mmCIF file of C-alpha atoms and ligand atoms in Angstrom:
data_model
loop_
_atom_site.group_PDB
_atom_site.id
_atom_site.type_symbol
_atom_site.label_atom_id
_atom_site.label_comp_id
_atom_site.label_asym_id
_atom_site.label_seq_id
_atom_site.Cartn_x
_atom_site.Cartn_y
_atom_site.Cartn_z
ATOM 1 C CA MET A 30 19.491 4.630 -11.559
ATOM 2 C CA ALA A 31 20.678 4.067 -8.063
ATOM 3 C CA TYR A 32 20.400 1.464 -5.358
ATOM 4 C CA LEU A 33 19.566 2.635 -1.870
ATOM 5 C CA THR A 34 20.378 1.249 1.556
ATOM 6 C CA LEU A 35 18.611 2.265 4.757
ATOM 7 C CA LYS A 36 20.355 0.860 7.825
ATOM 8 C CA GLY A 37 18.768 1.236 11.242
ATOM 9 C CA ILE A 38 17.230 4.603 10.352
ATOM 10 C CA ASN A 39 15.509 6.455 13.198
ATOM 11 C CA LYS A 40 13.837 9.848 13.422
ATOM 12 C CA ILE A 41 13.458 11.635 16.702
ATOM 13 C CA TYR A 42 11.949 15.102 16.226
ATOM 14 C CA PRO A 43 13.291 18.031 18.284
ATOM 15 C CA ASN A 44 10.226 17.790 20.572
ATOM 16 C CA GLY A 45 11.374 14.263 21.479
ATOM 17 C CA PHE A 46 8.781 12.397 19.394
ATOM 18 C CA HIS A 47 10.240 9.164 18.020
ATOM 19 C CA ALA A 48 8.540 9.018 14.586
ATOM 20 C CA VAL A 49 10.565 6.272 12.861
ATOM 21 C CA HIS A 50 12.148 3.256 14.576
ATOM 22 C CA ASP A 51 14.990 1.151 13.195
ATOM 23 C CA PHE A 52 14.006 1.264 9.521
ATOM 24 C CA ASN A 53 15.991 -1.263 7.447
ATOM 25 C CA LEU A 54 15.556 -1.645 3.701
ATOM 26 C CA GLU A 55 17.591 -2.354 0.571
ATOM 27 C CA ILE A 56 16.109 -0.866 -2.585
ATOM 28 C CA GLU A 57 17.323 -2.205 -5.919
ATOM 29 C CA LYS A 58 18.186 -0.105 -8.952
ATOM 30 C CA GLY A 59 15.018 0.848 -10.808
ATOM 31 C CA GLU A 60 12.715 -0.682 -8.235
ATOM 32 C CA PHE A 61 9.264 0.795 -7.510
ATOM 33 C CA ILE A 62 8.821 0.727 -3.728
ATOM 34 C CA VAL A 63 5.646 1.833 -1.955
ATOM 35 C CA PHE A 64 5.483 2.866 1.713
ATOM 36 C CA VAL A 65 1.936 2.285 2.926
ATOM 37 C CA GLY A 66 0.226 2.767 6.280
ATOM 38 C CA SER A 67 -2.344 4.901 8.063
ATOM 39 C CA SER A 68 -1.865 8.612 8.546
ATOM 40 C CA GLY A 69 0.874 9.410 11.077
ATOM 41 C CA CYS A 70 2.791 6.114 10.777
ATOM 42 C CA GLY A 71 6.001 7.821 9.596
ATOM 43 C CA LYS A 72 5.867 7.463 5.797
ATOM 44 C CA SER A 73 6.542 11.113 4.960
ATOM 45 C CA THR A 74 9.183 11.409 7.655
ATOM 46 C CA THR A 75 11.091 8.469 6.159
ATOM 47 C CA LEU A 76 10.730 9.812 2.624
ATOM 48 C CA ARG A 77 11.930 13.263 3.708
ATOM 49 C CA MET A 78 15.010 11.731 5.333
ATOM 50 C CA ILE A 79 15.756 9.980 2.030
ATOM 51 C CA ALA A 80 15.232 13.260 0.158
ATOM 52 C CA GLY A 81 17.576 15.125 2.492
ATOM 53 C CA LEU A 82 14.810 17.457 3.707
ATOM 54 C CA GLU A 83 14.920 16.074 7.251
ATOM 55 C CA ASN A 84 18.043 14.971 9.081
ATOM 56 C CA ILE A 85 18.520 11.338 10.101
ATOM 57 C CA SER A 86 18.656 11.049 13.910
ATOM 58 C CA LYS A 87 20.308 7.646 13.935
ATOM 59 C CA GLY A 88 21.310 5.115 11.291
ATOM 60 C CA GLU A 89 22.875 5.296 7.876
ATOM 61 C CA PHE A 90 21.506 6.078 4.427
ATOM 62 C CA LEU A 91 23.587 5.047 1.399
ATOM 63 C CA ILE A 92 23.188 5.742 -2.310
ATOM 64 C CA ASP A 93 25.034 3.228 -4.493
ATOM 65 C CA GLY A 94 26.850 2.045 -1.390
ATOM 66 C CA VAL A 95 28.116 5.529 -0.466
ATOM 67 C CA ARG A 96 27.020 7.239 2.750
ATOM 68 C CA ALA A 97 24.658 10.093 1.949
ATOM 69 C CA ASN A 98 23.463 11.245 5.405
ATOM 70 C CA GLU A 99 25.337 14.526 5.099
ATOM 71 C CA LYS A 100 24.483 15.205 1.450
ATOM 72 C CA GLY A 101 21.988 17.907 0.529
ATOM 73 C CA PRO A 102 18.907 17.208 -1.610
ATOM 74 C CA ARG A 103 20.630 18.386 -4.826
ATOM 75 C CA GLU A 104 23.689 16.193 -4.337
ATOM 76 C CA ARG A 105 21.528 13.121 -3.807
ATOM 77 C CA GLY A 106 20.098 13.296 -7.318
ATOM 78 C CA VAL A 107 16.488 13.083 -6.114
ATOM 79 C CA ALA A 108 13.313 14.657 -7.418
ATOM 80 C CA MET A 109 10.190 14.810 -5.311
ATOM 81 C CA VAL A 110 6.473 15.295 -5.964
ATOM 82 C CA PHE A 111 4.332 16.303 -3.010
ATOM 83 C CA GLN A 112 0.637 15.918 -2.250
ATOM 84 C CA SER A 113 0.095 19.664 -2.566
ATOM 85 C CA TYR A 114 1.970 20.395 -5.744
ATOM 86 C CA ALA A 115 2.311 24.132 -6.195
ATOM 87 C CA LEU A 116 2.446 25.159 -9.835
ATOM 88 C CA TYR A 117 3.272 28.768 -10.643
ATOM 89 C CA PRO A 118 -0.225 30.117 -11.402
ATOM 90 C CA HIS A 119 0.897 32.974 -13.667
ATOM 91 C CA MET A 120 3.156 30.734 -15.796
ATOM 92 C CA THR A 121 2.141 28.528 -18.701
ATOM 93 C CA VAL A 122 2.614 24.763 -18.586
ATOM 94 C CA TYR A 123 5.735 25.246 -20.751
ATOM 95 C CA ASP A 124 7.241 27.745 -18.315
ATOM 96 C CA ASN A 125 6.285 25.665 -15.295
ATOM 97 C CA LEU A 126 8.149 22.720 -16.810
ATOM 98 C CA ALA A 127 11.104 24.858 -17.884
ATOM 99 C CA PHE A 128 11.478 26.834 -14.662
ATOM 100 C CA GLY A 129 13.968 24.626 -12.818
ATOM 101 C CA LEU A 130 16.213 24.315 -15.864
ATOM 102 C CA THR A 131 16.082 28.083 -16.503
ATOM 103 C CA LEU A 132 17.256 28.689 -12.934
ATOM 104 C CA GLN A 133 20.169 26.328 -13.543
ATOM 105 C CA GLY A 134 21.137 28.405 -16.588
ATOM 106 C CA VAL A 135 20.542 25.630 -19.103
ATOM 107 C CA ASP A 136 20.544 26.816 -22.761
ATOM 108 C CA ASP A 137 17.144 27.704 -24.209
ATOM 109 C CA ASP A 138 17.323 25.192 -27.061
ATOM 110 C CA VAL A 139 18.219 22.387 -24.649
ATOM 111 C CA ILE A 140 15.333 23.434 -22.398
ATOM 112 C CA GLU A 141 12.945 23.397 -25.342
ATOM 113 C CA LYS A 142 13.982 19.883 -26.292
ATOM 114 C CA LYS A 143 13.532 18.627 -22.741
ATOM 115 C CA VAL A 144 10.198 20.373 -22.216
ATOM 116 C CA LEU A 145 8.817 18.924 -25.449
ATOM 117 C CA ALA A 146 10.055 15.429 -24.636
ATOM 118 C CA THR A 147 8.627 15.560 -21.096
ATOM 119 C CA ALA A 148 5.299 16.940 -22.335
ATOM 120 C CA GLU A 149 5.173 14.096 -24.832
ATOM 121 C CA ILE A 150 5.716 11.448 -22.130
ATOM 122 C CA LEU A 151 2.956 12.992 -20.021
ATOM 123 C CA GLY A 152 0.470 13.772 -22.781
ATOM 124 C CA LEU A 153 0.727 17.519 -22.164
ATOM 125 C CA THR A 154 1.856 18.633 -25.619
ATOM 126 C CA LYS A 155 -1.520 20.211 -26.409
ATOM 127 C CA TYR A 156 -1.561 22.204 -23.193
ATOM 128 C CA LEU A 157 1.871 23.834 -23.198
ATOM 129 C CA ASP A 158 0.420 27.344 -23.678
ATOM 130 C CA ARG A 159 -2.192 27.031 -20.953
ATOM 131 C CA LEU A 160 -2.119 28.444 -17.464
ATOM 132 C CA PRO A 161 -2.614 25.956 -14.583
ATOM 133 C CA ARG A 162 -6.123 27.271 -13.824
ATOM 134 C CA ALA A 163 -7.227 26.138 -17.290
ATOM 135 C CA LEU A 164 -6.223 22.520 -16.582
ATOM 136 C CA SER A 165 -8.063 19.673 -14.860
ATOM 137 C CA GLY A 166 -6.736 18.303 -11.561
ATOM 138 C CA GLY A 167 -5.194 15.329 -13.330
ATOM 139 C CA GLN A 168 -3.468 17.522 -15.926
ATOM 140 C CA ARG A 169 -2.056 19.773 -13.193
ATOM 141 C CA GLN A 170 -0.775 16.734 -11.384
ATOM 142 C CA ARG A 171 0.951 15.607 -14.582
ATOM 143 C CA VAL A 172 2.678 18.995 -14.849
ATOM 144 C CA ALA A 173 3.885 18.539 -11.260
ATOM 145 C CA VAL A 174 5.256 15.090 -12.148
ATOM 146 C CA GLY A 175 6.792 16.590 -15.306
ATOM 147 C CA ARG A 176 8.613 19.246 -13.306
ATOM 148 C CA ALA A 177 10.150 16.494 -11.231
ATOM 149 C CA ILE A 178 11.198 14.180 -14.072
ATOM 150 C CA ILE A 179 12.466 16.870 -16.471
ATOM 151 C CA ARG A 180 15.754 16.908 -14.617
ATOM 152 C CA LYS A 181 17.486 13.602 -15.170
ATOM 153 C CA VAL A 182 17.438 12.090 -11.700
ATOM 154 C CA ASP A 183 18.287 8.648 -10.382
ATOM 155 C CA ILE A 184 15.782 8.695 -7.552
ATOM 156 C CA PHE A 185 12.173 9.728 -7.794
ATOM 157 C CA LEU A 186 10.178 10.311 -4.592
ATOM 158 C CA MET A 187 6.414 10.827 -4.451
ATOM 159 C CA ASP A 188 4.399 11.645 -1.342
ATOM 160 C CA GLU A 189 0.676 10.905 -1.797
ATOM 161 C CA PRO A 190 0.698 12.612 -5.208
ATOM 162 C CA LEU A 191 -2.826 11.516 -6.117
ATOM 163 C CA SER A 192 -4.750 12.396 -2.960
ATOM 164 C CA ASN A 193 -6.180 15.607 -4.409
ATOM 165 C CA LEU A 194 -7.671 13.883 -7.452
ATOM 166 C CA ASP A 195 -11.109 12.339 -7.812
ATOM 167 C CA ALA A 196 -11.500 8.546 -7.878
ATOM 168 C CA LYS A 197 -11.475 8.231 -11.654
ATOM 169 C CA GLN A 198 -8.443 10.489 -12.169
ATOM 170 C CA ARG A 199 -6.598 8.527 -9.493
ATOM 171 C CA VAL A 200 -7.064 5.287 -11.402
ATOM 172 C CA THR A 201 -5.821 6.886 -14.646
ATOM 173 C CA MET A 202 -2.827 8.580 -13.007
ATOM 174 C CA ARG A 203 -1.939 5.360 -11.213
ATOM 175 C CA SER A 204 -1.236 3.581 -14.495
ATOM 176 C CA GLU A 205 0.385 6.688 -15.985
ATOM 177 C CA ILE A 206 2.875 6.877 -13.126
ATOM 178 C CA THR A 207 3.623 3.163 -13.504
ATOM 179 C CA GLN A 208 4.284 3.719 -17.207
ATOM 180 C CA ILE A 209 6.470 6.778 -16.587
ATOM 181 C CA HIS A 210 8.459 4.654 -14.181
ATOM 182 C CA ARG A 211 8.897 1.983 -16.826
ATOM 183 C CA ARG A 212 10.110 4.567 -19.345
ATOM 184 C CA THR A 213 12.463 6.506 -17.073
ATOM 185 C CA GLY A 214 13.640 3.527 -15.022
ATOM 186 C CA ALA A 215 14.323 5.780 -12.014
ATOM 187 C CA THR A 216 14.433 4.112 -8.621
ATOM 188 C CA THR A 217 11.111 5.210 -7.166
ATOM 189 C CA ILE A 218 9.658 5.468 -3.684
ATOM 190 C CA TYR A 219 5.960 6.214 -3.555
ATOM 191 C CA VAL A 220 4.092 7.010 -0.332
ATOM 192 C CA THR A 221 0.366 6.380 0.088
ATOM 193 C CA HIS A 222 -2.221 5.445 2.720
ATOM 194 C CA ASP A 223 -4.229 3.650 0.027
ATOM 195 C CA GLN A 224 -3.703 -0.109 -0.098
ATOM 196 C CA THR A 225 -5.113 -0.331 -3.636
ATOM 197 C CA GLU A 226 -2.473 2.110 -4.922
ATOM 198 C CA ALA A 227 0.193 0.125 -3.110
ATOM 199 C CA MET A 228 -1.019 -3.207 -4.484
ATOM 200 C CA THR A 229 -1.415 -2.028 -8.081
ATOM 201 C CA MET A 230 1.805 -0.002 -8.425
ATOM 202 C CA ALA A 231 4.518 -1.558 -6.284
ATOM 203 C CA ASP A 232 7.269 -4.015 -7.052
ATOM 204 C CA ARG A 233 7.573 -4.279 -3.277
ATOM 205 C CA ILE A 234 5.504 -2.753 -0.482
ATOM 206 C CA VAL A 235 6.696 -1.618 2.944
ATOM 207 C CA VAL A 236 3.796 -1.696 5.418
ATOM 208 C CA MET A 237 4.298 0.680 8.353
ATOM 209 C CA LYS A 238 2.493 1.234 11.642
ATOM 210 C CA ASP A 239 3.359 3.636 14.484
ATOM 211 C CA GLY A 240 6.847 4.260 13.079
ATOM 212 C CA TYR A 241 7.730 0.570 12.727
ATOM 213 C CA ILE A 242 7.991 -1.551 9.579
ATOM 214 C CA GLN A 243 5.482 -4.382 9.836
ATOM 215 C CA GLN A 244 6.358 -6.274 6.669
ATOM 216 C CA ILE A 245 8.228 -5.851 3.395
ATOM 217 C CA GLY A 246 7.136 -7.889 0.402
ATOM 218 C CA THR A 247 5.607 -8.118 -3.041
ATOM 219 C CA PRO A 248 1.861 -7.456 -3.303
ATOM 220 C CA HIS A 249 1.435 -11.234 -3.631
ATOM 221 C CA ASP A 250 3.451 -11.903 -0.439
ATOM 222 C CA LEU A 251 1.475 -9.405 1.617
ATOM 223 C CA TYR A 252 -1.912 -10.622 0.438
ATOM 224 C CA PHE A 253 -1.281 -14.353 0.821
ATOM 225 C CA ASP A 254 1.375 -14.379 3.500
ATOM 226 C CA PRO A 255 0.798 -11.530 5.984
ATOM 227 C CA VAL A 256 3.003 -11.763 9.084
ATOM 228 C CA ASN A 257 0.482 -10.301 11.519
ATOM 229 C CA ILE A 258 -3.092 -9.128 12.073
ATOM 230 C CA PHE A 259 -2.269 -5.551 11.075
ATOM 231 C CA VAL A 260 -0.936 -6.456 7.631
ATOM 232 C CA ALA A 261 -3.682 -9.042 7.084
ATOM 233 C CA GLY A 262 -6.315 -6.413 7.868
ATOM 234 C CA PHE A 263 -4.658 -3.569 5.977
ATOM 235 C CA ILE A 264 -4.201 -5.327 2.636
ATOM 236 C CA GLY A 265 -7.426 -6.400 0.910
ATOM 237 C CA GLU A 266 -10.822 -4.736 0.498
ATOM 238 C CA PRO A 267 -13.156 -5.435 2.256
ATOM 239 C CA PRO A 268 -10.606 -6.436 4.910
ATOM 240 C CA MET A 269 -10.007 -9.938 6.220
ATOM 241 C CA ASN A 270 -12.618 -11.177 8.726
ATOM 242 C CA PHE A 271 -11.228 -11.765 12.218
ATOM 243 C CA ILE A 272 -12.922 -13.845 14.891
ATOM 244 C CA ASP A 273 -11.453 -14.362 18.363
ATOM 245 C CA GLY A 274 -11.708 -17.641 20.235
ATOM 246 C CA THR A 275 -10.108 -19.561 23.101
ATOM 247 C CA VAL A 276 -8.489 -22.889 22.250
ATOM 248 C CA LYS A 277 -10.016 -25.789 24.216
ATOM 249 C CA ASN A 278 -9.064 -29.360 23.322
ATOM 250 C CA GLY A 279 -7.706 -28.064 20.044
ATOM 251 C CA LYS A 280 -11.013 -26.389 19.189
ATOM 252 C CA ILE A 281 -12.431 -22.895 19.244
ATOM 253 C CA VAL A 282 -16.084 -21.932 19.257
ATOM 254 C CA ILE A 283 -17.264 -19.583 16.509
ATOM 255 C CA GLY A 284 -20.898 -18.581 16.238
ATOM 256 C CA GLY A 285 -21.887 -21.314 18.668
ATOM 257 C CA LYS A 286 -20.061 -23.928 16.589
ATOM 258 C CA ASP A 287 -16.979 -25.979 17.382
ATOM 259 C CA ILE A 288 -14.136 -25.373 14.961
ATOM 260 C CA ASP A 289 -11.645 -28.201 15.117
ATOM 261 C CA LEU A 290 -8.294 -26.510 14.522
ATOM 262 C CA SER A 291 -6.491 -29.851 14.231
ATOM 263 C CA ALA A 292 -7.726 -29.855 10.629
ATOM 264 C CA VAL A 293 -5.393 -26.940 9.832
ATOM 265 C CA ALA A 294 -2.738 -26.886 12.583
ATOM 266 C CA ASP A 295 -0.278 -29.468 13.843
ATOM 267 C CA LYS A 296 -0.637 -30.939 17.346
ATOM 268 C CA ASP A 297 2.469 -29.326 18.822
ATOM 269 C CA VAL A 298 1.342 -25.892 17.595
ATOM 270 C CA LEU A 299 -2.128 -26.350 19.047
ATOM 271 C CA GLY A 300 -0.689 -27.673 22.287
ATOM 272 C CA LYS A 301 1.178 -24.400 22.697
ATOM 273 C CA TYR A 302 -2.048 -22.418 22.410
ATOM 274 C CA GLU A 303 -4.272 -24.674 24.521
ATOM 275 C CA GLY A 304 -6.177 -22.347 26.879
ATOM 276 C CA SER A 305 -5.035 -19.212 25.033
ATOM 277 C CA GLU A 306 -6.855 -16.819 22.774
ATOM 278 C CA VAL A 307 -6.311 -16.944 19.032
ATOM 279 C CA THR A 308 -7.756 -14.960 16.138
ATOM 280 C CA PHE A 309 -9.252 -16.917 13.266
ATOM 281 C CA GLY A 310 -9.098 -15.091 9.928
ATOM 282 C CA PHE A 311 -10.543 -15.536 6.460
ATOM 283 C CA ARG A 312 -10.842 -13.201 3.511
ATOM 284 C CA PRO A 313 -14.313 -12.180 2.285
ATOM 285 C CA GLU A 314 -13.503 -13.571 -1.177
ATOM 286 C CA ALA A 315 -12.048 -16.851 0.109
ATOM 287 C CA ILE A 316 -15.367 -18.612 0.722
ATOM 288 C CA LYS A 317 -17.740 -20.815 -1.216
ATOM 289 C CA LEU A 318 -21.509 -20.765 -0.940
ATOM 290 C CA LEU A 319 -22.996 -24.130 0.018
ATOM 291 C CA ASN A 320 -24.935 -25.484 -2.921
ATOM 292 C CA GLY A 321 -25.935 -28.972 -1.913
ATOM 293 C CA THR A 322 -22.893 -30.650 -3.444
ATOM 294 C CA ASN A 323 -20.463 -32.372 -1.139
ATOM 295 C CA MET A 324 -17.492 -30.235 -0.097
ATOM 296 C CA GLU A 325 -14.388 -31.571 1.576
ATOM 297 C CA ASN A 326 -11.660 -29.915 3.593
ATOM 298 C CA VAL A 327 -13.819 -26.956 4.535
ATOM 299 C CA TYR A 328 -15.352 -25.397 7.654
ATOM 300 C CA LYS A 329 -19.082 -24.945 7.151
ATOM 301 C CA PHE A 330 -21.059 -22.050 8.618
ATOM 302 C CA CYS A 331 -24.567 -20.708 8.515
ATOM 303 C CA GLY A 332 -25.557 -17.105 9.229
ATOM 304 C CA THR A 333 -28.242 -14.493 8.750
ATOM 305 C CA VAL A 334 -27.823 -11.932 5.983
ATOM 306 C CA GLU A 335 -27.999 -8.425 7.461
ATOM 307 C CA LEU A 336 -27.094 -6.273 4.472
ATOM 308 C CA THR A 337 -25.952 -6.655 0.876
ATOM 309 C CA GLU A 338 -24.007 -4.245 -1.324
ATOM 310 C CA MET A 339 -24.208 -4.975 -5.041
ATOM 311 C CA LEU A 340 -21.052 -3.550 -6.614
ATOM 312 C CA GLY A 341 -21.457 -4.952 -10.115
ATOM 313 C CA ASP A 342 -18.508 -7.331 -10.252
ATOM 314 C CA ASN A 343 -19.401 -8.778 -6.848
ATOM 315 C CA THR A 344 -21.729 -8.373 -3.884
ATOM 316 C CA ASN A 345 -20.577 -7.767 -0.308
ATOM 317 C CA VAL A 346 -22.749 -9.756 2.075
ATOM 318 C CA TYR A 347 -22.793 -8.686 5.743
ATOM 319 C CA ILE A 348 -23.601 -11.788 7.723
ATOM 320 C CA ASP A 349 -24.282 -12.543 11.392
ATOM 321 C CA ILE A 350 -23.163 -16.030 12.446
ATOM 322 C CA ASN A 351 -24.819 -16.407 15.816
ATOM 323 C CA GLY A 352 -23.572 -13.017 17.016
ATOM 324 C CA VAL A 353 -20.301 -13.071 15.051
ATOM 325 C CA LYS A 354 -20.188 -10.522 12.201
ATOM 326 C CA SER A 355 -18.384 -11.141 8.928
ATOM 327 C CA ILE A 356 -18.366 -9.899 5.346
ATOM 328 C CA LEU A 357 -18.502 -12.309 2.398
ATOM 329 C CA LYS A 358 -17.811 -11.457 -1.229
ATOM 330 C CA VAL A 359 -20.091 -13.388 -3.567
ATOM 331 C CA ASP A 360 -20.932 -13.463 -7.254
ATOM 332 C CA PRO A 361 -23.608 -10.779 -7.914
ATOM 333 C CA HIS A 362 -25.891 -13.465 -9.362
ATOM 334 C CA ASP A 363 -25.789 -15.232 -5.988
ATOM 335 C CA THR A 364 -26.793 -12.101 -4.035
ATOM 336 C CA PRO A 365 -28.923 -13.397 -1.143
ATOM 337 C CA ARG A 366 -31.976 -11.654 0.298
ATOM 338 C CA VAL A 367 -31.645 -9.709 3.518
ATOM 339 C CA ASP A 368 -32.943 -11.565 6.626
ATOM 340 C CA THR A 369 -32.549 -14.996 5.007
ATOM 341 C CA ASP A 370 -30.123 -17.685 6.166
ATOM 342 C CA LEU A 371 -27.020 -18.339 4.122
ATOM 343 C CA GLY A 372 -24.704 -21.331 4.294
ATOM 344 C CA PHE A 373 -21.064 -20.991 3.276
ATOM 345 C CA ALA A 374 -17.783 -22.849 3.531
ATOM 346 C CA ILE A 375 -14.220 -21.731 4.203
ATOM 347 C CA PRO A 376 -11.705 -24.099 2.597
ATOM 348 C CA TYR A 377 -9.000 -25.110 5.094
ATOM 349 C CA LYS A 378 -6.329 -23.696 2.774
ATOM 350 C CA ASN A 379 -7.904 -20.213 3.080
ATOM 351 C CA VAL A 380 -7.810 -20.099 6.879
ATOM 352 C CA TYR A 381 -5.412 -17.853 8.810
ATOM 353 C CA LEU A 382 -4.690 -18.073 12.501
ATOM 354 C CA PHE A 383 -3.041 -15.432 14.695
ATOM 355 C CA ASP A 384 -1.860 -15.246 18.269
ATOM 356 C CA LYS A 385 -4.376 -12.785 19.715
ATOM 357 C CA HIS A 386 -1.879 -11.199 22.097
ATOM 358 C CA THR A 387 1.257 -10.849 19.965
ATOM 359 C CA GLU A 388 -0.966 -10.459 16.842
ATOM 360 C CA LYS A 389 1.581 -12.600 14.986
ATOM 361 C CA ARG A 390 0.580 -15.169 12.436
ATOM 362 C CA ILE A 391 0.565 -18.808 13.562
ATOM 363 C CA LYS A 392 2.020 -21.110 10.910
ATOM 364 C CA LEU A 393 -0.528 -23.669 9.779
ATOM 365 C CA ARG A 394 -0.022 -26.972 8.081
ATOM 366 C CA ALA A 395 0.143 -26.875 4.294
ATOM 367 C CA VAL A 396 -3.241 -28.289 3.227
HETATM 368 P P1 LIG B 16 2.595 9.942 7.607
HETATM 369 O O1 LIG B 16 3.280 10.585 6.443
HETATM 370 O O2 LIG B 16 2.738 8.465 7.633
HETATM 371 O O3 LIG B 16 1.164 10.360 7.735
HETATM 372 P P2 LIG B 16 4.460 11.550 9.161
HETATM 373 O O4 LIG B 16 5.775 10.985 8.789
HETATM 374 O O5 LIG B 16 4.062 12.835 8.562
HETATM 375 O O6 LIG B 16 3.328 10.439 8.955
HETATM 376 O O7 LIG B 16 4.423 11.735 10.731
HETATM 377 C C1 LIG B 16 4.775 10.694 11.611
HETATM 378 C C2 LIG B 16 4.591 11.174 13.039
HETATM 379 O O8 LIG B 16 5.542 12.182 13.322
HETATM 380 C C3 LIG B 16 3.216 11.779 13.302
HETATM 381 O O9 LIG B 16 2.795 11.375 14.573
HETATM 382 C C4 LIG B 16 3.478 13.267 13.255
HETATM 383 O O10 LIG B 16 2.565 13.951 14.069
HETATM 384 C C5 LIG B 16 4.893 13.358 13.777
HETATM 385 N N1 LIG B 16 5.595 14.520 13.239
HETATM 386 C C6 LIG B 16 5.700 14.895 11.947
HETATM 387 N N2 LIG B 16 6.448 16.014 11.812
HETATM 388 C C7 LIG B 16 6.818 16.367 13.070
HETATM 389 C C8 LIG B 16 7.602 17.437 13.617
HETATM 390 N N3 LIG B 16 8.169 18.345 12.823
HETATM 391 N N4 LIG B 16 7.771 17.466 14.953
HETATM 392 C C9 LIG B 16 7.223 16.513 15.753
HETATM 393 N N5 LIG B 16 6.482 15.485 15.303
HETATM 394 C C10 LIG B 16 6.277 15.400 13.989
HETATM 395 MG MG1 LIG B 17 2.466 11.911 5.013
#
């Protein structure tokens, strides 16, 4: 196990493209870190700099407190699994697993022991004699992971390893990788564009956009305490609803209705935004349907149901509040009819507010 330090890491490619800006992160021994963000945000570039496959243009990378910028991939003690994992097609699972060790000249009986132990961890014992083409996508992916973990490494790097699997296999492999991590204890960095993978697997998540870190935090931190509109919209499915409004006398107008922000924000904060545009946010699941009983400390809305999606455990309701579109997540038994009116409430404690121009979160009063 190793702890890693990334200090002011930058990547400028030879064509002048600045792919990663001032990346700072401390990774603890044995931690499972996920880099998440849309395609092109610099996740793979950062991972490849950590692996030693791409040089670091500026900044310092340390393993256990020792500078590693100049070290090659082997010396860093890293193993990596890529999105397109190439197994040797003419070799059995056993030989695919053994290959790296054979090249290193490890004794056959030691190799056998390691192959059997790795196959056991990954549930591949029954398939050791098979060729890759006789395996399912998930089994092949497990062989690829096995090839990486068979060498005892301190640092395990994975770049979108599940993207070639179908939805069901992805869910299974997700928990398998988490369990492998628990068993091996290797410090792990996992790259994905999928927020669900990030949320379910990570100890801590690094959210990236356009080469910049947006936020670093636990899944809980990012969901409940996003620092800006990007993170708030990226984490959570369906995403947070955002509605823009201009603050006038401490109020904004949403769907033709006055929303008195003094219920959630302090006077001095609101004073600062008087006359400016803000973005009001609430999560689809953070609402309550109006049911005739008295509700306090909520904003009440009414809208027209445009579409419903019954997903089994919940229903997504697409609603139009006087021209403002939002998505609500409701209990499937409360699924409303399309074209009917629906009343709902957003508890004050579930409201987010952002500065529309900086996109930064505005701190609200604890309610
Ligand atoms: P991600 O893995 O998050 O999808 P990458 O790290 O692969 O993103 O790429 C980040 C950015 O750097 C992208 O805009 C990509 O086009 C660019 N990029 C990647 N490799 C190179 C390269 N060798 N030369 C120039 N630009 C590159
Ligand atoms: Mg990538």
